[in-house]
CSV table of C-alpha atoms in Angstrom, one decimal:
chain,number,residue,atom,x,y,z
A,160,UNK,CA,-21.5,-31.8,-7.0
A,161,UNK,CA,-18.4,-31.5,-4.7
A,162,UNK,CA,-19.4,-30.8,-1.1
A,163,UNK,CA,-17.2,-29.9,1.9
A,164,UNK,CA,-18.7,-31.1,5.1
A,165,UNK,CA,-17.2,-29.7,8.3
A,166,UNK,CA,-17.7,-32.0,11.3
A,167,UNK,CA,-18.1,-34.9,8.8
A,168,UNK,CA,-16.7,-37.4,11.3
A,169,UNK,CA,-19.5,-36.8,13.8
A,170,UNK,CA,-22.9,-38.4,14.3
A,171,UNK,CA,-24.9,-36.2,11.8
A,172,UNK,CA,-21.9,-35.3,9.6
A,173,UNK,CA,-21.0,-38.9,8.8
A,174,UNK,CA,-24.6,-39.7,7.8
A,175,UNK,CA,-24.6,-36.6,5.6
A,176,UNK,CA,-21.4,-37.6,3.9
A,177,UNK,CA,-22.8,-41.1,3.3
A,178,UNK,CA,-26.0,-39.7,1.9
A,179,UNK,CA,-24.2,-37.4,-0.5
A,180,UNK,CA,-21.9,-40.1,-1.7
A,181,UNK,CA,-24.8,-42.5,-2.2
A,182,UNK,CA,-26.4,-40.0,-4.7
A,183,UNK,CA,-23.2,-39.5,-6.6
A,184,UNK,CA,-21.7,-36.4,-5.1
A,185,UNK,CA,-18.0,-36.0,-4.1
A,186,UNK,CA,-17.3,-35.2,-0.5
A,187,UNK,CA,-14.5,-33.5,1.4
A,188,UNK,CA,-14.9,-34.4,5.0
A,189,UNK,CA,-13.1,-32.1,7.6
A,190,UNK,CA,-12.9,-33.0,11.2
A,191,UNK,CA,-10.5,-33.0,14.2
A,192,UNK,CA,-12.4,-35.7,16.1
A,193,UNK,CA,-12.9,-33.5,19.2
A,194,UNK,CA,-16.3,-35.2,19.5
A,195,UNK,CA,-16.4,-37.3,16.3
A,196,UNK,CA,-15.2,-40.8,15.8
A,197,UNK,CA,-12.9,-42.1,13.1
A,198,UNK,CA,-15.0,-45.3,13.0
A,199,UNK,CA,-17.9,-43.3,11.7
A,200,UNK,CA,-16.2,-42.7,8.3
A,201,UNK,CA,-13.8,-45.6,8.1
A,202,UNK,CA,-16.1,-47.4,5.7
A,203,UNK,CA,-16.0,-44.4,3.3
A,204,UNK,CA,-12.2,-44.2,2.9
A,205,UNK,CA,-12.2,-46.7,0.0
A,206,UNK,CA,-14.6,-44.5,-2.0
A,207,UNK,CA,-12.6,-42.5,-4.5
A,208,UNK,CA,-15.3,-39.7,-4.2
A,209,UNK,CA,-14.5,-39.3,-0.5
A,210,UNK,CA,-11.6,-37.2,0.8
A,211,UNK,CA,-10.8,-36.9,4.5
A,212,UNK,CA,-8.9,-33.9,5.9
A,213,UNK,CA,-7.9,-33.6,9.5
A,214,UNK,CA,-8.7,-30.0,10.3
A,215,UNK,CA,-9.7,-27.7,13.1
A,216,UNK,CA,-12.1,-25.3,11.3
A,217,UNK,CA,-11.7,-22.8,14.1
A,218,UNK,CA,-8.2,-22.3,12.9
A,219,UNK,CA,-8.6,-22.5,9.1
A,220,UNK,CA,-10.6,-24.1,6.4
A,221,UNK,CA,-8.7,-24.8,3.2
A,222,UNK,CA,-9.8,-27.2,0.5
A,223,UNK,CA,-7.9,-27.8,-2.7
A,224,UNK,CA,-9.8,-27.8,-5.9
A,225,UNK,CA,-13.3,-26.3,-6.6
A,226,UNK,CA,-16.2,-27.0,-4.4
A,227,UNK,CA,-19.9,-26.4,-5.0
A,228,UNK,CA,-21.3,-26.4,-1.5
A,229,UNK,CA,-20.2,-26.2,2.2
A,230,UNK,CA,-22.2,-27.9,4.9
A,231,UNK,CA,-21.0,-26.5,8.2
A,232,UNK,CA,-21.8,-29.1,10.9
A,233,UNK,CA,-18.7,-28.8,13.1
A,234,UNK,CA,-19.5,-28.2,16.7
A,235,UNK,CA,-19.9,-30.1,20.0
A,236,UNK,CA,-23.6,-30.7,20.2
A,237,UNK,CA,-24.5,-32.6,23.4
A,238,UNK,CA,-24.6,-30.8,26.7
A,239,UNK,CA,-21.7,-32.8,28.3
A,240,UNK,CA,-19.5,-32.0,25.3
A,241,UNK,CA,-20.1,-28.3,25.1
A,242,UNK,CA,-19.9,-27.9,28.9
A,243,UNK,CA,-16.6,-29.8,28.8
A,244,UNK,CA,-15.4,-27.7,25.9
A,245,UNK,CA,-17.0,-24.2,26.4
A,246,UNK,CA,-14.3,-22.1,24.7
A,247,UNK,CA,-13.9,-24.5,21.8
A,248,UNK,CA,-17.7,-24.5,21.3
A,249,UNK,CA,-17.7,-20.7,21.2
A,250,UNK,CA,-14.7,-20.7,18.8
A,251,UNK,CA,-16.2,-23.1,16.3
A,252,UNK,CA,-19.5,-21.3,16.3
A,253,UNK,CA,-17.8,-18.0,15.7
A,254,UNK,CA,-14.4,-18.3,14.0
A,255,UNK,CA,-15.2,-21.7,12.6
A,256,UNK,CA,-18.4,-20.5,11.0
A,257,UNK,CA,-16.6,-17.4,9.5
A,258,UNK,CA,-13.9,-19.6,8.1
A,259,UNK,CA,-16.4,-21.9,6.5
A,260,UNK,CA,-18.3,-18.9,5.1
A,261,UNK,CA,-15.1,-17.6,3.6
A,262,UNK,CA,-14.5,-20.9,2.0
A,263,UNK,CA,-18.0,-20.7,0.4
A,264,UNK,CA,-17.3,-17.1,-0.7
A,265,UNK,CA,-14.0,-18.0,-2.4
A,266,UNK,CA,-15.7,-20.8,-4.4
A,267,UNK,CA,-19.1,-19.1,-4.9
A,268,UNK,CA,-20.5,-22.1,-3.2
A,269,UNK,CA,-23.9,-22.8,-1.5
A,270,UNK,CA,-23.4,-22.7,2.3
A,271,UNK,CA,-25.7,-24.4,4.8
A,272,UNK,CA,-25.4,-24.0,8.5
A,273,UNK,CA,-26.4,-26.7,11.0
A,274,UNK,CA,-28.0,-24.5,13.6
A,275,UNK,CA,-30.2,-25.8,16.5
A,276,UNK,CA,-33.5,-25.6,18.3
A,277,UNK,CA,-31.4,-24.3,21.3
A,278,UNK,CA,-31.7,-21.0,19.4
A,279,UNK,CA,-35.1,-20.8,21.1
A,280,UNK,CA,-33.7,-21.5,24.6
A,281,UNK,CA,-36.3,-22.4,27.2
A,282,UNK,CA,-39.2,-21.2,24.9
A,283,UNK,CA,-42.0,-19.0,26.1
A,284,UNK,CA,-43.9,-19.8,22.9
A,285,UNK,CA,-45.1,-23.3,22.1
A,286,UNK,CA,-44.7,-24.9,19.6
A,287,UNK,CA,-41.7,-23.1,18.2
A,288,UNK,CA,-41.9,-21.6,14.7
A,289,UNK,CA,-39.0,-19.8,13.0
A,290,UNK,CA,-40.3,-16.3,13.6
A,291,UNK,CA,-39.9,-16.8,17.4
A,292,UNK,CA,-36.7,-15.0,18.7
A,293,UNK,CA,-36.2,-17.3,21.7
A,294,UNK,CA,-35.6,-17.1,25.5
A,295,UNK,CA,-31.9,-17.6,26.1
A,296,UNK,CA,-29.9,-16.9,29.2
A,297,UNK,CA,-26.8,-15.4,27.6
A,298,UNK,CA,-24.5,-16.0,30.6
A,299,UNK,CA,-25.9,-19.4,31.8
A,300,UNK,CA,-23.8,-22.6,31.4
A,301,UNK,CA,-25.7,-23.6,28.3
A,302,UNK,CA,-25.1,-20.2,26.6
A,303,UNK,CA,-21.7,-21.4,25.2
A,304,UNK,CA,-23.7,-23.5,22.7
A,305,UNK,CA,-26.9,-21.4,22.4
A,306,UNK,CA,-25.0,-18.2,21.8
A,307,UNK,CA,-22.4,-19.8,19.5
A,308,UNK,CA,-25.2,-20.9,17.2
A,309,UNK,CA,-27.1,-17.6,17.5
A,310,UNK,CA,-23.9,-15.8,16.4
A,311,UNK,CA,-23.4,-18.4,13.6
A,312,UNK,CA,-26.8,-17.6,12.3
A,313,UNK,CA,-26.1,-13.8,12.5
A,314,UNK,CA,-22.8,-14.0,10.7
A,315,UNK,CA,-24.2,-16.3,8.0
A,316,UNK,CA,-27.1,-13.9,7.4
A,317,UNK,CA,-24.6,-11.0,7.3
A,318,UNK,CA,-22.4,-12.8,4.7
A,319,UNK,CA,-25.6,-13.3,2.6
A,320,UNK,CA,-26.5,-9.6,2.8
A,321,UNK,CA,-23.0,-8.3,2.4
A,322,UNK,CA,-21.2,-10.8,0.1
A,323,UNK,CA,-24.3,-12.5,-1.5
A,324,UNK,CA,-23.1,-15.9,-0.2
A,325,UNK,CA,-25.9,-18.4,-1.0
A,326,UNK,CA,-26.7,-19.2,2.7
A,327,UNK,CA,-29.2,-21.7,4.1
A,328,UNK,CA,-29.9,-22.2,7.8
A,329,UNK,CA,-31.3,-25.4,9.4
A,330,UNK,CA,-32.5,-25.3,13.0
A,331,UNK,CA,-32.1,-28.9,14.0
A,332,UNK,CA,-34.3,-30.4,16.8
A,333,UNK,CA,-33.5,-33.6,18.8
A,334,UNK,CA,-32.1,-36.2,16.4
A,335,UNK,CA,-31.2,-39.8,17.2
A,336,UNK,CA,-30.0,-42.9,15.5
A,337,UNK,CA,-27.0,-45.2,14.8
A,338,UNK,CA,-23.5,-43.6,15.5
A,339,UNK,CA,-24.6,-41.7,18.5
A,340,UNK,CA,-22.1,-42.2,21.3
A,341,UNK,CA,-23.4,-44.2,24.2
A,342,UNK,CA,-22.0,-41.7,26.7
A,343,UNK,CA,-22.8,-38.4,24.9
A,344,UNK,CA,-25.4,-37.5,27.6
A,345,UNK,CA,-28.3,-37.1,25.2
A,346,UNK,CA,-31.6,-38.6,26.5
A,347,UNK,CA,-32.0,-41.3,23.8
A,348,UNK,CA,-28.5,-42.6,23.9
A,349,UNK,CA,-28.4,-42.5,27.7
A,350,UNK,CA,-31.7,-44.4,28.1
A,351,UNK,CA,-30.7,-47.1,25.6
A,352,UNK,CA,-27.3,-47.5,27.2
A,353,UNK,CA,-28.7,-47.7,30.7
A,354,UNK,CA,-31.5,-50.1,29.7
A,355,UNK,CA,-29.1,-52.5,27.9
A,356,UNK,CA,-26.6,-52.5,30.7
A,357,UNK,CA,-29.1,-52.8,33.5
A,358,UNK,CA,-28.4,-49.4,35.0
A,359,UNK,CA,-31.2,-47.1,36.3
A,360,UNK,CA,-32.6,-44.8,33.7
A,361,UNK,CA,-31.7,-41.2,34.7
A,362,UNK,CA,-34.6,-38.7,34.4
A,363,UNK,CA,-33.9,-35.1,35.2
A,364,UNK,CA,-36.8,-33.2,36.7
A,365,UNK,CA,-40.3,-34.8,36.9
A,366,UNK,CA,-40.0,-36.4,33.4
A,367,UNK,CA,-42.9,-34.3,32.1
A,368,UNK,CA,-40.6,-32.1,30.0
A,369,UNK,CA,-41.1,-32.7,26.3
A,370,UNK,CA,-38.9,-33.3,23.3
A,371,UNK,CA,-39.6,-34.1,19.7
A,372,UNK,CA,-37.4,-36.9,18.4
A,373,UNK,CA,-36.4,-37.1,14.7
A,374,UNK,CA,-34.6,-40.2,13.2
A,375,UNK,CA,-31.3,-39.3,11.7
A,376,UNK,CA,-32.2,-40.6,8.1
A,377,UNK,CA,-35.1,-38.2,8.1
A,378,UNK,CA,-33.0,-35.3,9.4
A,379,UNK,CA,-30.3,-35.8,6.7
A,380,UNK,CA,-33.0,-35.8,4.0
A,381,UNK,CA,-33.9,-32.4,5.2
A,382,UNK,CA,-30.3,-31.2,5.1
A,383,UNK,CA,-29.9,-32.4,1.6
A,384,UNK,CA,-33.1,-30.7,0.5
A,385,UNK,CA,-31.8,-27.5,2.0
A,386,UNK,CA,-28.5,-27.9,0.3
A,387,UNK,CA,-30.1,-28.4,-3.0
A,388,UNK,CA,-32.2,-25.3,-2.7
A,389,UNK,CA,-31.3,-21.6,-2.7
A,390,UNK,CA,-33.5,-20.8,0.2
A,391,UNK,CA,-32.1,-19.1,3.3
A,392,UNK,CA,-34.8,-20.0,5.8
A,393,UNK,CA,-34.2,-20.5,8.7
A,394,UNK,CA,-36.0,-23.9,8.5
A,395,UNK,CA,-37.0,-26.0,11.5
A,396,UNK,CA,-35.9,-29.6,10.9
A,397,UNK,CA,-37.4,-32.0,13.4
A,398,UNK,CA,-40.3,-34.3,14.2
A,399,UNK,CA,-43.4,-32.4,15.3
A,400,UNK,CA,-44.6,-35.3,17.4
A,401,UNK,CA,-44.1,-34.3,21.0
A,402,UNK,CA,-43.3,-36.8,23.8
A,403,UNK,CA,-42.5,-36.5,27.4
A,404,UNK,CA,-39.1,-37.8,28.6
A,405,UNK,CA,-41.0,-40.3,30.8
A,406,UNK,CA,-42.9,-41.7,27.8
A,407,UNK,CA,-39.5,-42.1,26.0
A,408,UNK,CA,-38.2,-44.1,29.0
A,409,UNK,CA,-41.2,-46.4,28.9
A,410,UNK,CA,-40.8,-47.1,25.2
A,411,UNK,CA,-37.1,-47.8,25.6
A,412,UNK,CA,-37.7,-50.2,28.5
A,413,UNK,CA,-40.4,-52.0,26.6
A,414,UNK,CA,-38.4,-52.3,23.5
A,415,UNK,CA,-35.2,-53.6,25.2
A,416,UNK,CA,-37.1,-55.8,27.7
A,417,UNK,CA,-35.0,-54.2,30.4
A,418,UNK,CA,-35.9,-54.4,34.1
A,419,UNK,CA,-33.9,-51.2,34.9
A,420,UNK,CA,-35.6,-48.9,37.3
A,421,UNK,CA,-36.0,-45.2,36.8
A,422,UNK,CA,-34.3,-42.6,39.0
A,423,UNK,CA,-35.1,-38.9,39.2
A,424,UNK,CA,-32.5,-36.1,39.6
A,425,UNK,CA,-32.7,-32.3,39.6
A,426,UNK,CA,-33.3,-30.5,36.3
A,427,UNK,CA,-30.1,-28.9,35.0
A,428,UNK,CA,-29.9,-25.1,34.8
A,429,UNK,CA,-31.7,-23.6,31.8
A,430,UNK,CA,-32.9,-27.0,30.5
A,431,UNK,CA,-35.9,-26.3,28.2
A,432,UNK,CA,-39.2,-27.6,29.5
A,433,UNK,CA,-41.0,-28.0,26.2
A,434,UNK,CA,-39.7,-28.4,22.7
A,435,UNK,CA,-41.6,-29.0,19.5
A,436,UNK,CA,-41.0,-27.6,16.0
A,437,UNK,CA,-43.4,-26.1,13.6
A,438,UNK,CA,-42.2,-27.5,10.3
A,439,UNK,CA,-44.8,-25.9,7.9
A,440,UNK,CA,-42.0,-23.9,6.2
A,441,UNK,CA,-39.9,-27.0,5.5
A,442,UNK,CA,-42.9,-28.9,4.2
A,443,UNK,CA,-44.1,-26.1,1.9
A,444,UNK,CA,-40.7,-24.8,0.6
A,445,UNK,CA,-38.4,-27.8,0.8
A,446,UNK,CA,-41.0,-30.5,0.4
A,447,UNK,CA,-39.6,-32.2,3.5
A,448,UNK,CA,-41.2,-33.9,6.5
A,449,UNK,CA,-40.1,-36.9,8.7
A,450,UNK,CA,-41.3,-40.3,7.7
A,451,UNK,CA,-39.9,-42.7,10.3
A,452,UNK,CA,-41.9,-43.1,13.5
A,453,UNK,CA,-40.2,-43.4,16.8
A,454,UNK,CA,-40.9,-47.2,17.2
A,455,UNK,CA,-39.0,-48.0,14.0
A,456,UNK,CA,-36.3,-45.4,14.6
A,457,UNK,CA,-35.6,-46.7,18.2
A,458,UNK,CA,-35.7,-50.3,16.9
A,459,UNK,CA,-32.8,-49.5,14.6
A,460,UNK,CA,-30.9,-47.5,17.2
A,461,UNK,CA,-31.3,-50.2,19.9
A,462,UNK,CA,-30.0,-52.8,17.4
A,463,UNK,CA,-27.0,-50.6,16.7
A,464,UNK,CA,-26.2,-50.1,20.3
A,465,UNK,CA,-26.8,-53.8,21.2
A,466,UNK,CA,-24.3,-54.9,18.6
A,467,UNK,CA,-21.6,-53.0,20.4
A,468,UNK,CA,-21.6,-54.3,24.0
A,469,UNK,CA,-18.0,-53.2,24.6
A,470,UNK,CA,-18.9,-49.6,24.0
A,471,UNK,CA,-21.9,-49.9,26.3
A,472,UNK,CA,-19.9,-51.3,29.1
A,473,UNK,CA,-17.1,-48.7,28.7
A,474,UNK,CA,-19.7,-45.9,28.7
A,475,UNK,CA,-22.1,-47.0,31.4
A,476,UNK,CA,-20.1,-45.5,34.3
A,477,UNK,CA,-19.9,-42.1,32.5
A,478,UNK,CA,-23.7,-41.6,32.5
A,479,UNK,CA,-24.5,-43.2,35.9
A,480,UNK,CA,-26.4,-41.2,38.4
A,481,UNK,CA,-27.3,-37.5,38.5
A,482,UNK,CA,-25.5,-34.8,36.7
A,483,UNK,CA,-23.3,-33.9,39.6
A,484,UNK,CA,-22.4,-37.6,40.2
A,485,UNK,CA,-21.3,-38.6,36.7
A,486,UNK,CA,-17.9,-39.8,35.8
A,487,UNK,CA,-16.1,-37.1,33.6
A,488,UNK,CA,-16.5,-38.0,30.0
A,489,UNK,CA,-12.8,-37.8,29.5
A,490,UNK,CA,-12.4,-41.0,31.4
A,491,UNK,CA,-14.1,-42.9,28.6
A,492,UNK,CA,-11.6,-43.9,25.9
A,493,UNK,CA,-13.0,-42.3,22.8
A,494,UNK,CA,-12.3,-40.4,19.6
A,495,UNK,CA,-11.5,-37.2,21.5
A,496,UNK,CA,-8.7,-39.0,23.3
A,497,UNK,CA,-7.4,-40.5,20.0
A,498,UNK,CA,-7.6,-37.1,18.3
A,499,UNK,CA,-5.0,-35.7,20.7
A,500,UNK,CA,-2.5,-38.1,19.2
A,501,UNK,CA,-3.3,-37.2,15.5
A,502,UNK,CA,-0.8,-34.6,14.3
A,503,UNK,CA,-2.0,-34.1,10.7
A,504,UNK,CA,-3.9,-35.3,7.7
A,505,UNK,CA,-1.8,-38.4,6.9
A,506,UNK,CA,-1.8,-39.7,10.4
A,507,UNK,CA,-5.5,-39.0,10.7
A,508,UNK,CA,-6.2,-41.1,7.6
A,509,UNK,CA,-4.0,-43.8,9.1
A,510,UNK,CA,-6.1,-43.7,12.3
A,511,UNK,CA,-9.3,-43.9,10.4
A,512,UNK,CA,-8.0,-46.8,8.4
A,513,UNK,CA,-6.9,-48.5,11.6
A,514,UNK,CA,-10.4,-48.1,13.0
A,515,UNK,CA,-11.8,-49.7,10.0
A,516,UNK,CA,-9.6,-52.7,10.4
A,517,UNK,CA,-10.1,-53.0,14.2
A,518,UNK,CA,-13.9,-52.6,14.1
A,519,UNK,CA,-16.0,-50.3,16.3
A,520,UNK,CA,-14.1,-48.1,18.8
A,521,UNK,CA,-15.1,-47.2,22.3
A,522,UNK,CA,-17.7,-44.6,21.2
A,523,UNK,CA,-19.6,-43.4,18.2
A,524,UNK,CA,-19.6,-39.8,17.1
C-alpha cells in the first residue's frame, strides 16, 4: 500500500510513517516543518519506500503516482503552537483538510483524519464517548484548534456522504513519547524537561484536573487499525486510565530522581478539567486497546529526553514559570525557524539530510 501522510515530520506523523514502512508500505511524507522537525524523519530518507515532499497542505496537496490511502495529521497540536499560529491552525483544519480529501477523492483512496479529544471541549459528560457533542467555546482562545478540528470532521463526513470518500475519523486523546519537543508546552514534555533541568514543575490550577495518557506506539497502532478498516467512526483513541496532573508530576519526579519543586499557576482559559475516553467502539470494531502502561511509557520518554541534554537546556527557559511569564517559543531555535529558510522540496530534503548527519536538532516534532 502507498500512503500519503500529511504532517509526517511531526511527533505523531513521523511515528506513523515509521510504522507503515516497517510493515512494508510505501510512504509519501508531506510537511512544511511549521511545528515538525527534519530530524524526526532523517533516518527514513535512505529507505527507497520513503518519499519526502516539502508542502504546505493549506495551499495544495499534490502527489505524483497512485496512492491507496491518505492520513491527514497536519496541524499544530500543542496549545503554545496553535495559540502562536491561530490563523494557520484554522487554515490547515479547513483548507488543508479539504485539499487532503480532494487528494483521496482523485485516487479513490482511504482517508483518515487525525481529530482530537478537544472536540469535546471542557466536557460536561464524563467519561467521554463518541456520541457526546461537546462543550466548546467557539470564540475562546483555544477555539482556533477546537473548531478547526470540528470543521475537519464535518467536511470529512460531508465528503463521505457526497462523494463516497472512504473516510475514517480518529479522536486522539493525550499522547506522549519520544520525539515530543521539550518546549511544546504539553504537560508530559514540560514536566520531564523541568525535572531533568532542575526547574520547578509548572502546574496550572490545583493539579486535580485529569488527563488520560497514551504512549505513542499504542496510539499509532490504533491509527493503522483505522487505516486498514473501512469504518468511519469517529473512534476515540486514547488510554482510559485517568490520572490527575499532580499524580503525573509525582511519577515524573520519582522516575527522574529530580529534586525540582512544584509551582502552581492560574488555569488557562477554557482548559478542560476532566478528560478520559470511552474506547469501547475502538475495542469492538478495530480490535484496538492500549498495552503500554504509564511507567514503561514514561521510562522510554525520559530516556529519550535525557539523551538530548542540549535540547533540554535550550528549551528550559521557554517553559519556565506561568503561562503569562513564559519566553515566546519563537526564541527557541527549532524546526519552525529552519522551515522559514526552506524554499522547496530539494532544499527540504537537503535540510533533512543535514539533520541526519548533524544529529538531534534543538527540538523534536
